[in-house]
mmCIF file of C-alpha atoms in Angstrom:
data_model
loop_
_atom_site.group_PDB
_atom_site.id
_atom_site.type_symbol
_atom_site.label_atom_id
_atom_site.label_comp_id
_atom_site.label_asym_id
_atom_site.label_seq_id
_atom_site.Cartn_x
_atom_site.Cartn_y
_atom_site.Cartn_z
ATOM 1 C CA MET H 241 9.371 6.237 29.554
ATOM 2 C CA SER H 242 10.613 3.104 27.408
ATOM 3 C CA ASN H 243 6.908 1.920 27.164
ATOM 4 C CA LEU H 244 6.156 5.276 26.152
ATOM 5 C CA VAL H 245 8.665 5.314 23.206
ATOM 6 C CA GLN H 246 7.727 1.937 22.242
ATOM 7 C CA ILE H 247 4.367 2.832 21.867
ATOM 8 C CA LEU H 248 5.515 5.698 19.866
ATOM 9 C CA VAL H 249 7.848 3.662 17.364
ATOM 10 C CA ASP H 250 4.782 1.069 17.001
ATOM 11 C CA ALA H 251 2.352 4.094 15.469
ATOM 12 C CA ILE H 252 5.274 5.675 13.280
ATOM 13 C CA SER H 253 6.613 1.807 12.190
ATOM 14 C CA LEU H 254 2.650 0.785 11.394
ATOM 15 C CA GLY H 255 1.768 3.966 10.215
ATOM 16 C CA SER H 256 4.583 4.142 7.221
ATOM 17 C CA LEU H 257 3.156 0.912 6.118
ATOM 18 C CA TYR H 258 -0.581 2.671 5.779
ATOM 19 C CA ALA H 259 1.274 5.316 4.122
ATOM 20 C CA LEU H 260 2.813 3.357 1.350
ATOM 21 C CA VAL H 261 -0.280 1.451 0.532
ATOM 22 C CA ALA H 262 -2.428 4.706 0.747
ATOM 23 C CA LEU H 263 0.080 6.726 -1.583
ATOM 24 C CA ALA H 264 0.003 3.356 -3.913
ATOM 25 C CA ILE H 265 -3.655 3.941 -4.073
ATOM 26 C CA GLY H 266 -3.819 7.814 -4.139
ATOM 27 C CA LEU H 267 -1.400 7.698 -6.865
ATOM 28 C CA VAL H 268 -3.443 5.358 -9.327
ATOM 29 C CA PHE H 269 -6.715 7.197 -8.407
ATOM 30 C CA GLY H 270 -5.165 10.593 -8.899
ATOM 31 C CA VAL H 271 -4.150 9.720 -13.005
ATOM 32 C CA MET H 272 -7.097 7.229 -13.502
ATOM 33 C CA LYS H 273 -9.951 8.083 -11.033
ATOM 34 C CA LEU H 274 -9.507 4.372 -9.814
ATOM 35 C CA ILE H 275 -9.870 2.611 -6.385
ATOM 36 C CA ASN H 276 -7.773 -0.360 -6.805
ATOM 37 C CA PHE H 277 -8.060 -2.754 -4.367
ATOM 38 C CA ALA H 278 -6.322 -5.101 -6.092
ATOM 39 C CA GLN H 279 -3.659 -3.738 -4.905
ATOM 40 C CA ALA H 280 -3.878 -6.051 -1.734
ATOM 41 C CA ASP H 281 -3.397 -8.636 -3.762
ATOM 42 C CA TYR H 282 -0.336 -7.203 -5.171
ATOM 43 C CA ILE H 283 1.188 -7.306 -1.775
ATOM 44 C CA THR H 284 0.025 -11.101 -1.061
ATOM 45 C CA ILE H 285 1.666 -12.472 -4.288
ATOM 46 C CA GLY H 286 4.633 -10.170 -3.692
ATOM 47 C CA ALA H 287 4.641 -12.445 -0.050
ATOM 48 C CA TYR H 288 4.399 -15.713 -1.753
ATOM 49 C CA ALA H 289 6.875 -15.241 -4.172
ATOM 50 C CA LEU H 290 9.244 -15.864 -1.248
ATOM 51 C CA VAL H 291 7.803 -19.611 -0.677
ATOM 52 C CA VAL H 292 10.077 -22.092 -1.476
ATOM 53 C CA PRO H 293 7.286 -24.647 -1.896
ATOM 54 C CA SER H 294 9.649 -28.529 -1.216
ATOM 55 C CA ALA H 295 12.918 -28.872 1.108
ATOM 56 C CA SER H 296 13.936 -31.460 -1.608
ATOM 57 C CA VAL H 297 14.262 -28.852 -4.502
ATOM 58 C CA SER H 298 17.260 -26.601 -4.696
ATOM 59 C CA PRO H 299 16.201 -22.628 -2.903
ATOM 60 C CA ALA H 300 17.966 -21.189 -4.961
ATOM 61 C CA LEU H 301 15.784 -22.136 -7.824
ATOM 62 C CA PHE H 302 13.232 -19.693 -6.307
ATOM 63 C CA ILE H 303 13.242 -16.593 -5.344
ATOM 64 C CA GLY H 304 13.370 -17.379 -1.653
ATOM 65 C CA GLY H 305 16.394 -18.979 -1.685
ATOM 66 C CA TRP H 306 18.558 -16.161 -3.215
ATOM 67 C CA PRO H 307 20.706 -13.872 -1.387
ATOM 68 C CA VAL H 308 18.899 -10.192 -0.433
ATOM 69 C CA VAL H 309 19.740 -8.274 -3.127
ATOM 70 C CA PHE H 310 18.649 -10.401 -5.856
ATOM 71 C CA MET H 311 15.670 -11.153 -3.689
ATOM 72 C CA VAL H 312 14.429 -8.130 -3.204
ATOM 73 C CA ALA H 313 14.566 -7.165 -6.913
ATOM 74 C CA GLY H 314 13.089 -10.538 -7.426
ATOM 75 C CA VAL H 315 10.129 -9.704 -5.411
ATOM 76 C CA LEU H 316 10.127 -6.178 -6.969
ATOM 77 C CA ALA H 317 10.290 -7.626 -10.069
ATOM 78 C CA VAL H 318 7.083 -9.996 -10.142
ATOM 79 C CA VAL H 319 4.593 -7.363 -8.029
ATOM 80 C CA THR H 320 6.131 -4.544 -10.556
ATOM 81 C CA VAL H 321 5.061 -7.065 -13.248
ATOM 82 C CA LEU H 322 1.990 -8.216 -12.328
ATOM 83 C CA ALA H 323 0.595 -4.452 -11.821
ATOM 84 C CA LEU H 324 1.050 -3.474 -15.458
ATOM 85 C CA LEU H 325 -0.069 -7.022 -16.401
ATOM 86 C CA THR H 326 -3.284 -6.293 -14.794
ATOM 87 C CA GLU H 327 -3.553 -2.162 -15.949
ATOM 88 C CA ARG H 328 -2.881 -3.493 -19.646
ATOM 89 C CA ILE H 329 -5.240 -6.339 -19.771
ATOM 90 C CA ALA H 330 -8.195 -5.343 -17.125
ATOM 91 C CA PHE H 331 -7.690 -1.842 -16.668
ATOM 92 C CA ARG H 332 -6.878 -0.187 -19.984
ATOM 93 C CA PRO H 333 -9.894 -1.496 -22.235
ATOM 94 C CA MET H 334 -12.200 -0.259 -19.598
ATOM 95 C CA ARG H 335 -10.567 3.105 -18.976
ATOM 96 C CA ASN H 336 -13.255 5.419 -20.368
ATOM 97 C CA SER H 337 -16.163 4.019 -18.714
ATOM 98 C CA ASN H 338 -17.743 4.964 -15.605
ATOM 99 C CA PRO H 339 -16.169 4.704 -11.737
ATOM 100 C CA ALA H 340 -18.147 2.324 -10.851
ATOM 101 C CA THR H 341 -17.371 -0.097 -13.889
ATOM 102 C CA LEU H 342 -13.911 0.370 -12.590
ATOM 103 C CA LEU H 343 -14.266 -0.145 -9.473
ATOM 104 C CA ILE H 344 -16.132 -3.004 -10.079
ATOM 105 C CA SER H 345 -13.397 -4.259 -12.175
ATOM 106 C CA SER H 346 -10.598 -4.065 -9.347
ATOM 107 C CA PHE H 347 -12.793 -6.320 -7.114
ATOM 108 C CA ALA H 348 -12.604 -9.200 -10.019
ATOM 109 C CA VAL H 349 -9.250 -8.610 -10.593
ATOM 110 C CA SER H 350 -8.365 -8.840 -7.011
ATOM 111 C CA TYR H 351 -11.134 -11.828 -6.499
ATOM 112 C CA PHE H 352 -9.070 -13.844 -9.739
ATOM 113 C CA LEU H 353 -5.554 -13.109 -8.016
ATOM 114 C CA GLN H 354 -6.963 -14.085 -4.643
ATOM 115 C CA HIS H 355 -8.178 -17.810 -6.112
ATOM 116 C CA LEU H 356 -4.862 -18.002 -8.110
ATOM 117 C CA VAL H 357 -2.588 -17.704 -5.211
ATOM 118 C CA ILE H 358 -5.335 -20.330 -3.487
ATOM 119 C CA LEU H 359 -5.130 -22.410 -6.422
ATOM 120 C CA VAL H 360 -0.931 -22.332 -6.327
ATOM 121 C CA HIS H 361 -0.203 -22.412 -2.634
ATOM 122 C CA THR H 362 -4.221 -23.539 -1.310
ATOM 123 C CA GLY H 363 -5.292 -21.692 1.472
ATOM 124 C CA ARG H 364 -3.117 -22.696 4.580
ATOM 125 C CA PRO H 365 -1.254 -20.094 6.378
ATOM 126 C CA LYS H 366 2.562 -20.544 5.274
ATOM 127 C CA SER H 367 5.806 -19.175 7.094
ATOM 128 C CA VAL H 368 8.779 -17.826 5.436
ATOM 129 C CA GLY H 369 12.393 -17.495 7.237
ATOM 130 C CA VAL H 370 13.218 -14.288 5.943
ATOM 131 C CA GLY H 371 15.001 -11.525 7.902
ATOM 132 C CA ASN H 372 14.903 -13.356 11.321
ATOM 133 C CA SER H 373 17.554 -11.648 12.279
ATOM 134 C CA LEU H 374 16.181 -8.058 12.609
ATOM 135 C CA SER H 375 13.579 -9.233 14.491
ATOM 136 C CA ALA H 376 16.393 -8.405 17.151
ATOM 137 C CA ALA H 377 16.364 -5.514 19.727
ATOM 138 C CA VAL H 378 18.477 -2.680 18.620
ATOM 139 C CA GLU H 379 19.657 -0.096 21.692
ATOM 140 C CA ILE H 380 19.434 3.440 20.382
ATOM 141 C CA ALA H 381 20.144 5.927 23.494
ATOM 142 C CA GLY H 382 18.971 3.770 26.034
ATOM 143 C CA ILE H 383 16.186 1.850 24.677
ATOM 144 C CA ARG H 384 15.927 -0.925 22.825
ATOM 145 C CA LEU H 385 13.536 -1.316 19.582
ATOM 146 C CA PRO H 386 12.804 -3.666 17.342
ATOM 147 C CA GLY H 387 15.211 -4.007 14.119
ATOM 148 C CA ASN H 388 12.396 -4.915 12.202
ATOM 149 C CA GLN H 389 10.365 -1.274 12.840
ATOM 150 C CA ILE H 390 13.742 0.494 12.446
ATOM 151 C CA LEU H 391 14.094 -1.162 8.686
ATOM 152 C CA THR H 392 10.073 -0.330 8.357
ATOM 153 C CA MET H 393 10.449 3.502 9.082
ATOM 154 C CA VAL H 394 13.628 4.020 7.050
ATOM 155 C CA VAL H 395 11.855 1.670 4.350
ATOM 156 C CA ALA H 396 9.213 3.919 4.429
ATOM 157 C CA ALA H 397 10.755 7.124 4.521
ATOM 158 C CA VAL H 398 13.487 6.929 1.884
ATOM 159 C CA MET H 399 10.572 5.734 -0.435
ATOM 160 C CA LEU H 400 8.167 8.916 0.521
ATOM 161 C CA VAL H 401 11.585 10.942 0.081
ATOM 162 C CA GLY H 402 11.913 9.326 -3.344
ATOM 163 C CA LEU H 403 8.611 10.020 -4.598
ATOM 164 C CA VAL H 404 8.094 13.387 -3.107
ATOM 165 C CA ILE H 405 11.511 13.688 -5.718
ATOM 166 C CA PHE H 406 10.464 12.029 -8.707
ATOM 167 C CA LEU H 407 7.142 13.958 -8.853
ATOM 168 C CA LYS H 408 8.535 17.656 -8.173
ATOM 169 C CA LYS H 409 11.959 16.771 -10.276
ATOM 170 C CA THR H 410 11.534 14.581 -13.081
ATOM 171 C CA PRO H 411 9.504 14.893 -16.477
ATOM 172 C CA MET H 412 7.562 12.042 -15.528
ATOM 173 C CA GLY H 413 6.715 13.167 -12.207
ATOM 174 C CA ILE H 414 5.801 16.486 -13.533
ATOM 175 C CA GLN H 415 3.395 15.053 -15.968
ATOM 176 C CA MET H 416 2.124 12.467 -13.971
ATOM 177 C CA ARG H 417 0.831 15.741 -11.692
ATOM 178 C CA ALA H 418 -0.585 17.455 -14.385
ATOM 179 C CA ALA H 419 -2.506 14.359 -15.485
ATOM 180 C CA ALA H 420 -3.918 13.965 -11.724
ATOM 181 C CA GLU H 421 -5.080 17.696 -11.800
ATOM 182 C CA ASN H 422 -6.695 17.651 -14.725
ATOM 183 C CA PHE H 423 -6.137 14.402 -16.850
ATOM 184 C CA GLN H 424 -7.928 15.907 -20.591
ATOM 185 C CA MET H 425 -6.087 19.147 -20.538
ATOM 186 C CA ALA H 426 -2.895 16.935 -19.586
ATOM 187 C CA ARG H 427 -3.469 14.818 -22.424
ATOM 188 C CA LEU H 428 -4.671 18.190 -24.822
ATOM 189 C CA MET H 429 -0.762 19.529 -24.373
ATOM 190 C CA GLY H 430 0.943 16.324 -25.233
ATOM 191 C CA VAL H 431 1.116 14.013 -22.221
ATOM 192 C CA ARG H 432 0.990 10.472 -23.155
ATOM 193 C CA ALA H 433 -1.952 9.073 -21.388
ATOM 194 C CA ASN H 434 -1.242 5.253 -21.441
ATOM 195 C CA ARG H 435 2.642 5.984 -20.537
ATOM 196 C CA VAL H 436 1.595 7.879 -17.386
ATOM 197 C CA ILE H 437 -0.759 5.174 -15.844
ATOM 198 C CA ALA H 438 1.557 2.961 -16.783
ATOM 199 C CA VAL H 439 4.405 4.454 -14.596
ATOM 200 C CA ALA H 440 1.641 5.094 -11.879
ATOM 201 C CA PHE H 441 1.135 1.498 -11.649
ATOM 202 C CA VAL H 442 4.603 0.798 -11.861
ATOM 203 C CA ILE H 443 5.308 2.859 -8.797
ATOM 204 C CA SER H 444 1.948 0.755 -7.196
ATOM 205 C CA GLY H 445 3.878 -2.186 -7.736
ATOM 206 C CA VAL H 446 7.183 -1.123 -6.151
ATOM 207 C CA MET H 447 5.316 0.048 -3.027
ATOM 208 C CA ALA H 448 3.284 -3.541 -2.649
ATOM 209 C CA ALA H 449 6.580 -5.303 -3.097
ATOM 210 C CA ALA H 450 8.307 -3.415 -0.236
ATOM 211 C CA VAL H 451 5.022 -3.872 1.800
ATOM 212 C CA SER H 452 4.944 -7.139 1.325
ATOM 213 C CA LEU H 453 8.655 -7.970 2.001
ATOM 214 C CA LEU H 454 7.976 -5.756 5.213
ATOM 215 C CA LEU H 455 4.970 -7.607 6.292
ATOM 216 C CA VAL H 456 6.967 -11.080 5.866
ATOM 217 C CA VAL H 457 10.102 -9.650 7.823
ATOM 218 C CA GLN H 458 7.722 -8.453 10.835
ATOM 219 C CA THR H 459 5.293 -11.664 10.683
ATOM 220 C CA GLY H 460 7.005 -14.513 9.209
ATOM 221 C CA THR H 461 3.388 -15.315 8.180
ATOM 222 C CA LEU H 462 1.804 -15.432 4.955
ATOM 223 C CA ASP H 463 -1.920 -15.476 4.640
ATOM 224 C CA VAL H 464 -3.754 -15.362 1.210
ATOM 225 C CA ARG H 465 -5.525 -12.179 2.523
ATOM 226 C CA MET H 466 -2.182 -10.888 4.069
ATOM 227 C CA GLY H 467 -3.147 -7.591 2.179
ATOM 228 C CA LEU H 468 -6.619 -7.075 2.420
ATOM 229 C CA MET H 469 -6.556 -4.935 5.962
ATOM 230 C CA PRO H 470 -3.628 -3.056 5.270
ATOM 231 C CA VAL H 471 -5.377 -2.111 1.900
ATOM 232 C CA ILE H 472 -8.901 -1.564 4.009
ATOM 233 C CA PHE H 473 -6.855 0.783 6.382
ATOM 234 C CA ALA H 474 -4.844 2.459 3.782
ATOM 235 C CA PHE H 475 -8.372 3.375 1.865
ATOM 236 C CA PHE H 476 -9.989 4.425 4.929
ATOM 237 C CA ALA H 477 -6.439 6.953 5.000
ATOM 238 C CA THR H 478 -6.969 8.388 1.261
ATOM 239 C CA VAL H 479 -10.201 9.388 2.324
ATOM 240 C CA ILE H 480 -9.717 10.815 5.714
ATOM 241 C CA GLY H 481 -6.185 12.486 3.923
ATOM 242 C CA GLY H 482 -8.045 13.697 0.954
ATOM 243 C CA MET H 483 -8.637 11.595 -2.014
ATOM 244 C CA GLY H 484 -6.294 12.566 -4.953
ATOM 245 C CA SER H 485 -3.744 14.255 -2.343
ATOM 246 C CA LEU H 486 -0.860 12.591 -1.939
ATOM 247 C CA PRO H 487 0.110 14.247 1.078
ATOM 248 C CA GLY H 488 -2.966 13.529 2.444
ATOM 249 C CA ALA H 489 -2.968 9.812 1.649
ATOM 250 C CA ALA H 490 0.488 9.984 3.821
ATOM 251 C CA LEU H 491 -0.758 12.020 6.245
ATOM 252 C CA GLY H 492 -4.030 10.144 6.576
ATOM 253 C CA GLY H 493 -1.410 6.759 6.876
ATOM 254 C CA PHE H 494 -0.130 8.287 9.782
ATOM 255 C CA ILE H 495 -3.150 9.143 11.482
ATOM 256 C CA VAL H 496 -4.573 5.291 11.018
ATOM 257 C CA GLY H 497 -1.416 3.997 12.299
ATOM 258 C CA PHE H 498 -1.755 6.182 15.496
ATOM 259 C CA ILE H 499 -5.424 6.007 16.141
ATOM 260 C CA SER H 500 -5.181 1.564 15.560
ATOM 261 C CA VAL H 501 -1.680 1.291 18.245
ATOM 262 C CA MET H 502 -3.177 4.069 20.921
ATOM 263 C CA LEU H 503 -6.398 1.933 20.908
ATOM 264 C CA GLN H 504 -4.243 -1.199 21.360
ATOM 265 C CA ALA H 505 -1.824 0.488 23.973
ATOM 266 C CA PHE H 506 -4.604 2.055 26.122
ATOM 267 C CA LEU H 507 -8.084 -0.089 25.649
ATOM 268 C CA PRO H 508 -8.807 -1.838 28.233
ATOM 269 C CA ALA H 509 -8.269 -6.067 27.596
ATOM 270 C CA ASP H 510 -11.714 -6.955 27.167
ATOM 271 C CA LEU H 511 -11.855 -4.707 24.815
ATOM 272 C CA ARG H 512 -8.707 -5.133 22.483
ATOM 273 C CA PRO H 513 -10.433 -7.191 20.038
ATOM 274 C CA PHE H 514 -12.451 -4.230 18.980
ATOM 275 C CA ARG H 515 -9.928 -2.157 18.143
ATOM 276 C CA ASP H 516 -10.390 -1.966 14.508
ATOM 277 C CA ALA H 517 -14.466 -1.190 15.385
ATOM 278 C CA GLY H 518 -12.806 1.921 17.341
ATOM 279 C CA VAL H 519 -10.657 2.786 14.384
ATOM 280 C CA PHE H 520 -13.541 2.717 11.743
ATOM 281 C CA LEU H 521 -15.482 4.662 14.192
ATOM 282 C CA LEU H 522 -12.716 7.604 14.832
ATOM 283 C CA VAL H 523 -12.622 7.421 10.769
ATOM 284 C CA ILE H 524 -16.592 8.269 10.575
ATOM 285 C CA LEU H 525 -15.958 11.055 13.265
ATOM 286 C CA ILE H 526 -13.307 12.739 11.352
ATOM 287 C CA LEU H 527 -14.741 13.105 8.119
ATOM 288 C CA LEU H 528 -18.430 14.281 10.109
ATOM 289 C CA VAL H 529 -16.175 17.292 10.781
ATOM 290 C CA ARG H 530 -14.237 17.216 7.831
ATOM 291 C CA PRO H 531 -16.008 15.351 4.840
ATOM 292 C CA GLN H 532 -13.724 16.545 1.820
ATOM 293 C CA GLY H 533 -10.619 15.665 3.733
ATOM 294 C CA LEU H 534 -7.828 17.191 5.783
ATOM 295 C CA ILE H 535 -5.829 18.379 2.823
ATOM 296 C CA VAL H 536 -7.748 19.275 -0.317
ATOM 297 C CA ASP H 537 -6.131 18.844 -3.900
ATOM 298 C CA ARG H 538 -6.378 21.833 -6.325
ATOM 299 C CA ALA H 539 -8.341 20.464 -8.646
ATOM 300 C CA ALA H 540 -10.748 19.064 -6.726
ATOM 301 C CA ARG H 541 -10.941 23.023 -4.952
ATOM 302 C CA GLU H 542 -11.720 24.514 -8.353
ATOM 303 C CA ARG H 543 -14.280 21.470 -9.314
ATOM 304 C CA VAL H 544 -15.815 22.652 -5.449
#
């Protein structure tokens, strides 16, 4: 029983990470029709912001050496500013380009940021001792669960609820929903395009920073491509859920996380290295049955 509960917690925890990344991708796609693969590098740079370069230098000079509250705020600030800069410098001048041009631009930004990290930190993996105490097990109803997984689920739940409240109850959130349904009509009604898109990138940056911190707490290891696989899986999640549908992106994230953990748990040992291939195969099967995604947003339904 405890093993089954642990597998379920693993699935929810991994699905929470994928859901956060999928929501960030889906939010930007909704207002700009841009699949921003630079989201992977937002995650990576947020994690590398915690690196203290040398023991001979005072850790207090770097974000990784600050108290927890200020450390979290520092990572949030770094990734949010980075997301805003990429939107302003790389994506805003191409806003009226076709989707293929925007996609190529996102790959170019991702390539540039990845090599910027290599230039500063080299390509060798690094370790960061942040949140080591959270790896200790927490006993709940007689079942011992890793604290970092509980933290992941709590953070994801808070951010998901916060995003729902923001989109439904605030003027900016309502404008973003209107822009996602019909951007041109929203602009004619007075919605300011630059502000709405900038806020979407800010939210994507906040979510990337949260994923950065959660990954560091879970693994303690940094790699220049650490954000790549979460973004690839999250992209599949947005496709499964329905492109442009935020509820679909979140649902798709949990589905992909659940499939991945189930395959890891129940595949024979010699087949576990091919787990990711199994996930992709199941994604293809889902899309063959429902190519439009599980949840079709209203704008897409009207276009159809």
